mmCIF file of C-alpha atoms in Angstrom:
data_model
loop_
_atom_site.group_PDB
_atom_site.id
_atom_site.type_symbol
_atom_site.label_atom_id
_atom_site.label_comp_id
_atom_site.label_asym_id
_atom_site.label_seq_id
_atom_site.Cartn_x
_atom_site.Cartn_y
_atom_site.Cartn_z
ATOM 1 C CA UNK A 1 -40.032 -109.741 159.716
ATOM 2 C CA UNK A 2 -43.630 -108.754 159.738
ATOM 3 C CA UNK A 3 -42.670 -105.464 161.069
ATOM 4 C CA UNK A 4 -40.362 -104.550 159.098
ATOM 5 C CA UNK A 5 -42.372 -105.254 156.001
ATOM 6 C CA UNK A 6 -45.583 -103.037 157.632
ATOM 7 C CA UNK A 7 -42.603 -100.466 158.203
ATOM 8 C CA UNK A 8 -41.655 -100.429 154.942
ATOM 9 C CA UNK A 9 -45.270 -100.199 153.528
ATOM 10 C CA UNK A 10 -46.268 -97.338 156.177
ATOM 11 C CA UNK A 11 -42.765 -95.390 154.700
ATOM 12 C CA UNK A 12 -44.083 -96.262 150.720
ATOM 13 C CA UNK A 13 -47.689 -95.285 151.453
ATOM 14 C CA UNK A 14 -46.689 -91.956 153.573
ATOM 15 C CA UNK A 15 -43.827 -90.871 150.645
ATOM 16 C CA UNK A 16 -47.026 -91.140 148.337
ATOM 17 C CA UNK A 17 -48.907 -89.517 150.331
ATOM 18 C CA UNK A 18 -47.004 -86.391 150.747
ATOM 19 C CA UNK A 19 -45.457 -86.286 147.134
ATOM 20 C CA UNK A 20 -48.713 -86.097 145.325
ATOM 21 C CA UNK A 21 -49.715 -82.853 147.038
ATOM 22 C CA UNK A 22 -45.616 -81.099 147.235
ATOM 23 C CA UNK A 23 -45.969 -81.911 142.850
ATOM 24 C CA UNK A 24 -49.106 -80.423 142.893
ATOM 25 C CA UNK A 25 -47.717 -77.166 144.587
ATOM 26 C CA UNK A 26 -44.981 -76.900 142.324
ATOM 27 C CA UNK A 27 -44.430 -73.806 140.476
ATOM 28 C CA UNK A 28 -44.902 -74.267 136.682
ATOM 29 C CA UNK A 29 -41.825 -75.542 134.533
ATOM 30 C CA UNK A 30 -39.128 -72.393 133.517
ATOM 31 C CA UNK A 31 -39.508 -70.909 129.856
ATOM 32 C CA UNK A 32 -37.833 -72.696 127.243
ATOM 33 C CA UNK A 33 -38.117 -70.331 124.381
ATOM 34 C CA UNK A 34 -39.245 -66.691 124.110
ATOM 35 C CA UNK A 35 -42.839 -66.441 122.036
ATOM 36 C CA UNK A 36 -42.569 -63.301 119.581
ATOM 37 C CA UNK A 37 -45.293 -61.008 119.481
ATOM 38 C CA UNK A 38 -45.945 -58.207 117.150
ATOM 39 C CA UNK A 39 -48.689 -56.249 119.032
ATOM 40 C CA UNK A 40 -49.713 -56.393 122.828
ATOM 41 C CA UNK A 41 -53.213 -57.172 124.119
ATOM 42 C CA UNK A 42 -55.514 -53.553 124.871
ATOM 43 C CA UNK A 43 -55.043 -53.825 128.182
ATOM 44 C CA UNK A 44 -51.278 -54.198 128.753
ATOM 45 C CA UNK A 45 -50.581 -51.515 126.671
ATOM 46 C CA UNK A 46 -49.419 -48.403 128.436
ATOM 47 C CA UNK A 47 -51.849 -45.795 128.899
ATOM 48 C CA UNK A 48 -51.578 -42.174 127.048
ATOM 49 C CA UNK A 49 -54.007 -40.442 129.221
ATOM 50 C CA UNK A 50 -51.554 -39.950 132.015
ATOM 51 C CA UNK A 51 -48.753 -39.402 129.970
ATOM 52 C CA UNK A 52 -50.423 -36.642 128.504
ATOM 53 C CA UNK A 53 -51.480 -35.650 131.706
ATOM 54 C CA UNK A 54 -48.234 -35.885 133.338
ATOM 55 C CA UNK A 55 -46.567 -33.898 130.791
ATOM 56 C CA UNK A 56 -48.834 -30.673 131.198
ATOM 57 C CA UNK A 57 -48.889 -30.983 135.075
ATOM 58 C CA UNK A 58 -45.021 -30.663 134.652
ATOM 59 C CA UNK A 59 -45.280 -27.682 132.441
ATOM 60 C CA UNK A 60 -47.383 -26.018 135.348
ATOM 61 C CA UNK A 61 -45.154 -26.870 138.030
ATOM 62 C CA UNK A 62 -42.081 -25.825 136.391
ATOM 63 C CA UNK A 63 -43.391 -22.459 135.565
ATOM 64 C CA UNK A 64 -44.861 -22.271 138.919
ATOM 65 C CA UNK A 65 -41.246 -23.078 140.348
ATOM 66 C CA UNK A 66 -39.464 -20.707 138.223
ATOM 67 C CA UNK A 67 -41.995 -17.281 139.458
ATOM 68 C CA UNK A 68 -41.423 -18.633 142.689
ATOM 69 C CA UNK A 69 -37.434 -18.441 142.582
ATOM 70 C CA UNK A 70 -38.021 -14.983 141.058
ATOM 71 C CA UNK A 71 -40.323 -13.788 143.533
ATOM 72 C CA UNK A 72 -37.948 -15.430 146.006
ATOM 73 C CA UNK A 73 -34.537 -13.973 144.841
ATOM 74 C CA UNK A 74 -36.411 -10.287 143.983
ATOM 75 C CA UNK A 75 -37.251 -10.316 147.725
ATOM 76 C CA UNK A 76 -33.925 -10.919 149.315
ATOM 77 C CA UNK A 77 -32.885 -8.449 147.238
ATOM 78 C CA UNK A 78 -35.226 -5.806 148.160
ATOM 79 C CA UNK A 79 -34.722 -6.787 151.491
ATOM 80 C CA UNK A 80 -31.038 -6.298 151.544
ATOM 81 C CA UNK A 81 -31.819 -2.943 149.578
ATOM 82 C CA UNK A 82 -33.847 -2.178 152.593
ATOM 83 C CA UNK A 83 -31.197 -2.505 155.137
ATOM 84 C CA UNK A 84 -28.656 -0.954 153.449
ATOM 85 C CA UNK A 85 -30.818 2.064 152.877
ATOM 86 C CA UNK A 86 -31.762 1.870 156.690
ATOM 87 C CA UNK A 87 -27.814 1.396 157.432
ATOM 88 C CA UNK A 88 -27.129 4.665 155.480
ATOM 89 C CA UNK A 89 -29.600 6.648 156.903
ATOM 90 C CA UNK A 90 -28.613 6.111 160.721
ATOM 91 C CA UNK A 91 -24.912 7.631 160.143
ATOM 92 C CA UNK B 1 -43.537 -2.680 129.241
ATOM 93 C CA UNK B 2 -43.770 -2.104 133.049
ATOM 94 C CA UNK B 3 -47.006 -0.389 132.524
ATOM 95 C CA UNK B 4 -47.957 -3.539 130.339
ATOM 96 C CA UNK B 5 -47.186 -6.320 132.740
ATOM 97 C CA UNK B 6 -50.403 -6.828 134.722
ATOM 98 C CA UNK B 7 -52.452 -6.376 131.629
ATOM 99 C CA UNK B 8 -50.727 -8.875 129.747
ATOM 100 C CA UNK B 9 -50.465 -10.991 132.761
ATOM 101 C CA UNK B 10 -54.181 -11.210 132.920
ATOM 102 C CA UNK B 11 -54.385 -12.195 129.566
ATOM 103 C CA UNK B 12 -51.900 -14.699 129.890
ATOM 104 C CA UNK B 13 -53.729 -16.328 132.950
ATOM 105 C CA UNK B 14 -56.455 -16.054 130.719
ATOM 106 C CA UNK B 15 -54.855 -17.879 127.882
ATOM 107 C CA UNK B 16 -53.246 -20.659 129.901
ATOM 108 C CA UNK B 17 -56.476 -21.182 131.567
ATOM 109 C CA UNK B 18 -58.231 -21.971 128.424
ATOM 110 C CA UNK B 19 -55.702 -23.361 126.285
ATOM 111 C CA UNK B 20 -56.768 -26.811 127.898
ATOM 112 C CA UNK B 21 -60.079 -26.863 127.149
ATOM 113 C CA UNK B 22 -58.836 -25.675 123.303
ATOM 114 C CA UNK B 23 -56.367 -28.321 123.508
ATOM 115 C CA UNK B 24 -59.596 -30.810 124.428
ATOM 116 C CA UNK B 25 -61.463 -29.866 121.788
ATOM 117 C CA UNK B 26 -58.458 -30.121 119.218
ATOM 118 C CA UNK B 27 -58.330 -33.236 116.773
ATOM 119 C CA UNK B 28 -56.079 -35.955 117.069
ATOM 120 C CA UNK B 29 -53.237 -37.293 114.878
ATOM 121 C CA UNK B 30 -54.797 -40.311 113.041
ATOM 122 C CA UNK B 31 -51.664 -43.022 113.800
ATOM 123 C CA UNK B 32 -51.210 -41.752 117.422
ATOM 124 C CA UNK B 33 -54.156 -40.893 118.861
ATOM 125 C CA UNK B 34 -54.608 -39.014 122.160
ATOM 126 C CA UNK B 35 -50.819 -38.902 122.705
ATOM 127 C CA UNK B 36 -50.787 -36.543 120.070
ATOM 128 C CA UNK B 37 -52.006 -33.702 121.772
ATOM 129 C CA UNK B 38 -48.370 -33.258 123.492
ATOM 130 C CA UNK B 39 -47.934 -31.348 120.349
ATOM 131 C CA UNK B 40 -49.955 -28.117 121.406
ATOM 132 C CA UNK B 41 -47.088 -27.501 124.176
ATOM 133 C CA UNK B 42 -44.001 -29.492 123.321
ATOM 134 C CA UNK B 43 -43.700 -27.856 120.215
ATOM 135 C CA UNK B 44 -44.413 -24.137 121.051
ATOM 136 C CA UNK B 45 -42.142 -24.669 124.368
ATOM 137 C CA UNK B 46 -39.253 -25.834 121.354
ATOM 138 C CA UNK B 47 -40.110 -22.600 119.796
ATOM 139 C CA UNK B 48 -39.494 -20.559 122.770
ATOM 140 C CA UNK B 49 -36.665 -22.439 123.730
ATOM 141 C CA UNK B 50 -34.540 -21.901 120.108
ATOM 142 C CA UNK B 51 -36.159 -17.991 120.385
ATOM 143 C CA UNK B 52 -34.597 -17.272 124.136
ATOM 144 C CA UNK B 53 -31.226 -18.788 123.090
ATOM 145 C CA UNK B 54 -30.926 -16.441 119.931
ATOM 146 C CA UNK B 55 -31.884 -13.494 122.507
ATOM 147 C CA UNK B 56 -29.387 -15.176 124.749
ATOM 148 C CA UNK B 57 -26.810 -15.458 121.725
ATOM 149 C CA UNK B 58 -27.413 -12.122 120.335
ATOM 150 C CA UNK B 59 -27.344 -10.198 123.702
ATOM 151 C CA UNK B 60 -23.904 -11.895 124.356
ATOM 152 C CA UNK B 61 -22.814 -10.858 121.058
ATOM 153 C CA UNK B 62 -23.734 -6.898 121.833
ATOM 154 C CA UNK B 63 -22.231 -7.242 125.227
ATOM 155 C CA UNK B 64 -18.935 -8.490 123.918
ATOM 156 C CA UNK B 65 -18.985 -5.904 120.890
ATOM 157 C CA UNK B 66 -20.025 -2.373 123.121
ATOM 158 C CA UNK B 67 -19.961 -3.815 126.423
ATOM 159 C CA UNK B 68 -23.268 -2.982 127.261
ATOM 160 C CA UNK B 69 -24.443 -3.754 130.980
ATOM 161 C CA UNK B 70 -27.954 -3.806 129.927
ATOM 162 C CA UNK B 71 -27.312 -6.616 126.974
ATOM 163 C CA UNK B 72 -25.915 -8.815 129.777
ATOM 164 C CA UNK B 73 -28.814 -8.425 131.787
ATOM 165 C CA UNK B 74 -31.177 -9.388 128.926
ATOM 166 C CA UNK B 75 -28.603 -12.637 128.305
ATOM 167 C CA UNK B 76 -28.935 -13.919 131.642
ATOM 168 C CA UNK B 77 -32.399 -13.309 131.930
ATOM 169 C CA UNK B 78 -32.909 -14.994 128.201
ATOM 170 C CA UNK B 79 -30.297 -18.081 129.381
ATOM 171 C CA UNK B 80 -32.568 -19.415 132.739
ATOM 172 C CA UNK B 81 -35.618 -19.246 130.273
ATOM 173 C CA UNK B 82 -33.701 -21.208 127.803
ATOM 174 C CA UNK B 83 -32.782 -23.383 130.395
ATOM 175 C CA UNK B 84 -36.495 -23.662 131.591
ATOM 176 C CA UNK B 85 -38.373 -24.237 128.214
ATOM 177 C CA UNK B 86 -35.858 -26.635 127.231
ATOM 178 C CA UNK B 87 -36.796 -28.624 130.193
ATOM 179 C CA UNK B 88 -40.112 -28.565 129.415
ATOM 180 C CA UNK B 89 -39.314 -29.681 125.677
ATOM 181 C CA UNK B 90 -36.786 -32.546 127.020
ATOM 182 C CA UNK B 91 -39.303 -33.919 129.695
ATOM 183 C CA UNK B 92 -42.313 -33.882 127.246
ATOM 184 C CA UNK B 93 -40.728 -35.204 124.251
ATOM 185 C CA UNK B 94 -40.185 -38.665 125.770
ATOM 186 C CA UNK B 95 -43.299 -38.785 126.634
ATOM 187 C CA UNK B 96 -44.407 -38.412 123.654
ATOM 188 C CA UNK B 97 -41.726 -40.952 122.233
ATOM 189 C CA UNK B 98 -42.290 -43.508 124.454
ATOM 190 C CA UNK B 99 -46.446 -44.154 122.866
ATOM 191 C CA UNK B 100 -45.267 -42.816 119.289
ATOM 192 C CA UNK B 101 -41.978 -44.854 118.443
ATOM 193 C CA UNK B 102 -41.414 -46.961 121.326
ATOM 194 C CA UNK B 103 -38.620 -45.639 123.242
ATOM 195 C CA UNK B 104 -38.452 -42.820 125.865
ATOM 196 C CA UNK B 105 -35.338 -41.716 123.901
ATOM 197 C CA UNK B 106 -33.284 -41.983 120.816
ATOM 198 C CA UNK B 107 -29.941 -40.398 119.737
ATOM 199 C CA UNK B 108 -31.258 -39.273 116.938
ATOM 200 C CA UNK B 109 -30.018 -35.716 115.145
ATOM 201 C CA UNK B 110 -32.498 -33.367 116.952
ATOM 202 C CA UNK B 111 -32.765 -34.914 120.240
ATOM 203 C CA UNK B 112 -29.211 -35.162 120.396
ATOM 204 C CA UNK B 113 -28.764 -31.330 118.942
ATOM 205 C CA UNK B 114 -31.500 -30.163 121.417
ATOM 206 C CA UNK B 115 -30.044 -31.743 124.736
ATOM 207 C CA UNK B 116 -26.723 -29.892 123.700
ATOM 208 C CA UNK B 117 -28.471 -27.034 123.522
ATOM 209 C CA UNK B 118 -29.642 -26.479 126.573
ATOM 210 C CA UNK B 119 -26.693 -27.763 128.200
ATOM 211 C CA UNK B 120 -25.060 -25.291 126.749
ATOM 212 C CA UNK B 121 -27.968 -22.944 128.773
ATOM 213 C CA UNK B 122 -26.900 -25.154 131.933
ATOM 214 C CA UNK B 123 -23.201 -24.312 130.939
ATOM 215 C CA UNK B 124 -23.939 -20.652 130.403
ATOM 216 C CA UNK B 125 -25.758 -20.381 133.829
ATOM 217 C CA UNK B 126 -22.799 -22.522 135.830
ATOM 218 C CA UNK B 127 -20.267 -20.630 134.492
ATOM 219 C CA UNK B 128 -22.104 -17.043 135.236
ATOM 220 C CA UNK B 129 -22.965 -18.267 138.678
ATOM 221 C CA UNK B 130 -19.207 -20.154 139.592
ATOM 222 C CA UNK B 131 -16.356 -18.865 137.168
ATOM 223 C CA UNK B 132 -15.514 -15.460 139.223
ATOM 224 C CA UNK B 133 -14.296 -12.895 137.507
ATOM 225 C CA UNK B 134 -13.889 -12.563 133.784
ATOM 226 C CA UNK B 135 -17.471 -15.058 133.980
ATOM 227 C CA UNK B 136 -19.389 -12.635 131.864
ATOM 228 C CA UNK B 137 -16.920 -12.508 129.094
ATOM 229 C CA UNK B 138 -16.487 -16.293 129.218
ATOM 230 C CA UNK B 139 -20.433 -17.045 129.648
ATOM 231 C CA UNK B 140 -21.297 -14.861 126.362
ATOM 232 C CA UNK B 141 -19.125 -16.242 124.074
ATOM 233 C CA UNK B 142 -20.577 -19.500 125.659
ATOM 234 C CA UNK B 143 -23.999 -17.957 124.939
ATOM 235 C CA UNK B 144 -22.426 -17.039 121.094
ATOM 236 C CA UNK B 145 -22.057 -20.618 120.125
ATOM 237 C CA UNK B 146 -25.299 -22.107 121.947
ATOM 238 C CA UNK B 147 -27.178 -19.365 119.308
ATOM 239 C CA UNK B 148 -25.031 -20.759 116.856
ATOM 240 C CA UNK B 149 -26.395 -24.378 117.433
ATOM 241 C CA UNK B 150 -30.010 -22.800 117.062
ATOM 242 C CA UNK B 151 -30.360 -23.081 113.131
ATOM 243 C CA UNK B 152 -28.861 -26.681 112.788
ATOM 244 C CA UNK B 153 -31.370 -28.008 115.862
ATOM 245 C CA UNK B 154 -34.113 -26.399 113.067
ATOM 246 C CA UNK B 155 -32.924 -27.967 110.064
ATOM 247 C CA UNK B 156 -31.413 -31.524 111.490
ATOM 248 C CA UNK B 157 -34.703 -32.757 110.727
ATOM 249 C CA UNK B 158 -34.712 -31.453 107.143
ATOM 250 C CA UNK B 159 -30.773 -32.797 106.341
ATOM 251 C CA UNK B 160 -30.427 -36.143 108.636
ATOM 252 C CA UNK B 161 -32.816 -39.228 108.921
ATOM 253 C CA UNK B 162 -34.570 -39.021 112.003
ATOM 254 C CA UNK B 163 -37.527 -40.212 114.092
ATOM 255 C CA UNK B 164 -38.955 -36.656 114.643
ATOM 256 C CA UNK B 165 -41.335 -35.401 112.507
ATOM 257 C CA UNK B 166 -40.098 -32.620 110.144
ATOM 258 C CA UNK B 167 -40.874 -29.151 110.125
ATOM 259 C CA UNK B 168 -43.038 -29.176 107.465
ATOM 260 C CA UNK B 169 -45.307 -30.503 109.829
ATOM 261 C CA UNK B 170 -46.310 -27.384 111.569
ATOM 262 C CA UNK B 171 -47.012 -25.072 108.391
ATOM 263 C CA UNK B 172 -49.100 -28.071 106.935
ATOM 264 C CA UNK B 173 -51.410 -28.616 110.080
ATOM 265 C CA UNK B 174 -55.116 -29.173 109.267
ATOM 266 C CA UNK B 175 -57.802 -26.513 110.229
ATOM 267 C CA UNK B 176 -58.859 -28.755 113.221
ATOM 268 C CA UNK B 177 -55.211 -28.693 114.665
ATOM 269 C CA UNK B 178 -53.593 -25.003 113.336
ATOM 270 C CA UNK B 179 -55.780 -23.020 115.451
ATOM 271 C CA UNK B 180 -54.927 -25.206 118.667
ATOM 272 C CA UNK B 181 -51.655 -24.893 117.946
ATOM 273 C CA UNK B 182 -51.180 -21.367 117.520
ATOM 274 C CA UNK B 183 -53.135 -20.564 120.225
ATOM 275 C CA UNK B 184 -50.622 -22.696 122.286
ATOM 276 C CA UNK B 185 -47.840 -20.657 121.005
ATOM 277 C CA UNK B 186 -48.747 -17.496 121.394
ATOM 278 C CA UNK B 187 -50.128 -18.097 125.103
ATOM 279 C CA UNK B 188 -46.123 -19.715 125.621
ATOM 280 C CA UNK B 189 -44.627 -16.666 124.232
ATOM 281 C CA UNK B 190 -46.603 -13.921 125.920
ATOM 282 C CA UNK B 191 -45.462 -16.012 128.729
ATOM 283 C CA UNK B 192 -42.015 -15.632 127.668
ATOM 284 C CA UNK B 193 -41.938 -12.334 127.456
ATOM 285 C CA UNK B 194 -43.654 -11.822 130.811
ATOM 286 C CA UNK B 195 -41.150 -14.250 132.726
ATOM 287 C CA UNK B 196 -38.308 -12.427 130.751
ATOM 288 C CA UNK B 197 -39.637 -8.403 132.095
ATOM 289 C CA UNK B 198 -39.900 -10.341 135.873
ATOM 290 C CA UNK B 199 -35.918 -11.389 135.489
ATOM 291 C CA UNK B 200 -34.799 -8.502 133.885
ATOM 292 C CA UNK B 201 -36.327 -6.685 136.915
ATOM 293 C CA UNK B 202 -34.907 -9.224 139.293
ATOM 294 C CA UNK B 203 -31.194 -8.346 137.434
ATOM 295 C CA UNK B 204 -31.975 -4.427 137.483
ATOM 296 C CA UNK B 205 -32.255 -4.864 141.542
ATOM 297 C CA UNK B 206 -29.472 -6.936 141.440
ATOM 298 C CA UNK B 207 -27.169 -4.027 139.192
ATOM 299 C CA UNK B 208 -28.556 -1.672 141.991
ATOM 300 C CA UNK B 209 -27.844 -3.384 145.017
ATOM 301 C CA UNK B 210 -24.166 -3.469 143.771
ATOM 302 C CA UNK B 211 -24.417 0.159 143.073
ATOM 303 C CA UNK B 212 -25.896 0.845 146.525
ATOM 304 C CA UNK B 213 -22.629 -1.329 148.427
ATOM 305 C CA UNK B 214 -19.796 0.437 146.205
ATOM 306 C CA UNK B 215 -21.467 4.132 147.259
ATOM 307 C CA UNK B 216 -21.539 2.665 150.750
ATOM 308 C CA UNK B 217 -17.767 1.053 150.098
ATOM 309 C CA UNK B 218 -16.846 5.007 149.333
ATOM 310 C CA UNK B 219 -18.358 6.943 151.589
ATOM 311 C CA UNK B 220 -16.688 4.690 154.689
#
C-alpha cells in the first residue's frame, strides 16, 4: 500500500515538475483579432534610398544591354559581310 | 549625322555622367520626399518612349504609302527603342508607386494605356522578327495604331481619374526642379537619337548583306 501511494506521489510530483517548464516554453497564444493601424513605425517602413537607387542602376544596365546587342548583331554582320566578300573574291 | 556621332556621344557621356550629381542637388517633392527624384528619369524616358513610337508610327505610315525601304529601317530601329524606354518607364514607375500610393501597380488609365503601348512595340518587334513574309506590311500597320495610342496615353490623365499626376505637372515645376528635369530630358533624347543612328546603321548592314547574297545568288 505504502508503495503504491509513494508511486503515486513520485508520478504527481514528476508531472509537476516537467509541466511547469513545457508551459513556460510555450509559444504565445494565436491572434484573436487584427489591430488596425494607420501609419507604421520609422523603421519598418520601406526604404526609398534603394528604390531610387535600384531604379537608375536599371536604367544603366538596360542601356548598357541594348549597345551591347547592337555592337553584337553589327559584328556578325560585318563578319558575314567579310566572308562573303572573301568568298567572291577567290572565284 | 555620321560625322556627328562621336561628338555627340561625348557629350552624352558627359551628360549622363553628371545628370546624377544634378539630380542630387535637385529639390524634393514636399509629400514624397527622396522617392521623388524618380521623376528626373521616369518621366523624360515616358517622353522618349511616346516620341520613338510616333517615329515608329509615322515611318510605318510612309512605308505603307511609297514603300520606302529606308522608312522601314527608321521603324524598326524607332520600335526596339520604344520597346527599351518603355521598359525603363514600366520598371521605374512602380517603384515610384510602391513609396507614393502604396501599391507597385494600379490599373489605372495611364498605366494601363502605357503597358499597351509598348506591347504593342513587343508586338511590332515579334511579328517583324517571326511572321515571314508579308511581316513588314503587317508590323507597320501594327506600328500605325501603337502611334495612334500615343495621344490618349498623354491626355488619359487629363480626361479619366487617376493616381498619376497630371501633365500639368511638368510645365508648372518650380525653379529648383525645372532645370533638373530638363537637363534629364535632353541628356535621354540625345541618347535617343544616338542609339537610333547605331540601329539604323546596324539595319543599313543588314539591307546590304542581303544585297551582297542576291548578287552572289546571280552570279552562280
Amino acid at each position: 500500500m505504502m508503495r503504491r501511494v509513494r508511486a503515486a506521489a513520485w508520478t504527481v510530483l514528476s508531472t509537476l515538475l516537467l509541466t511547469v517548464p513545457a508551459m513556460a516554453f510555450q509559444p504565445p497564444t494565436g491572434q484573436e483579432q487584427f489591430v488596425p493601424a494607420k501609419s507604421l513605425p520609422q523603421t519598418e517602413q520601406m526604404p526609398a534610398g534603394p528604390l531610387l537607387l535600384t531604379a537608375y542602376a536599371f536604367i544603366w544596365v538596360a542601356v548598357a544591354f541594348y549597345v551591347w546587342t547592337i555592337w553584337r548583331r553589327l559584328n556578325k554582320v560585318e563578319q558575314e559581310m567579310r566572308a562573303l566578300a572573301q568568298k567572291t573574291s577567290r572565284r | 549625322m555620321r560625322k556627328l556621332f562621336v561628338p555627340v556621344l561625348i557629350v552624352v557621356a558627359a551628360m549622363l555622367a553628371y545628370s546624377p550629381f544634378m539630380i542630387a542637388g535637385a529639390d524634393y517633392e514636399s509629400s514624397m520626399g527622396i522617392i521623388s527624384k524618380i521623376l528626373y528619369f521616369h518621366a523624360p524616358s515616358g517622353m522618349v518612349m511616346l516620341l520613338s513610337a510616333m517615329v515608329c508610327g509615322i515611318a510605318s505610315a510612309i512605308y505603307l504609302w511609297r514603300k520606302s525601304p529606308g522608312a522601314d529601317r527608321l521603324a524598326i530601329a524607332a520600335a526596339e527603342l520604344t520597346a527599351l524606354f518603355g521598359l525603363i518607364v514600366i520598371v521605374t514607375g512602380p517603384m515610384w508607386a510602391k513609396k507614393a500610393w502604396g501599391i507597385w501597380w494600379d490599373w489605372e488609365p495611364r498605366l494601363t494605356m502605357s503597358f499597351v503601348g509598348w506591347l504593342i512595340s513587343l508586338s511590332y518587334l515579334f511579328v517583324r522578327k517571326y511572321a515571314g513574309p508579308g511581316s513588314d506590311k503587317l508590323g507597320a500597320a501594327l506600328a500605325v495604331f501603337g502611334s495612334v495610342n500615343v495621344p490618349f496615353i498623354y491626355v488619359s490623365v487629363n480626361i479619366w481619374r487617376t493616381l498619376h499626376p497630371k501633365t500639368t505637372v511638368v510645365p508648372t515645376l518650380p525653379p529648383g526642379m525645372r532645370g533638373p528635369f530638363w537637363f534629364s530630358a535632353l541628356t535621354l533624347f540625345l541618347l535617343y537619337l544616338l542609339l537610333l543612328n547605331a540601329r539604323l546603321h546596324l539595319e543599313r548592314q543588314r539591307t546590304a548583306l542581303d544585297e551582297l547574297y542576291l548578287a552572289e545568288e546571280d552570279r552562280s
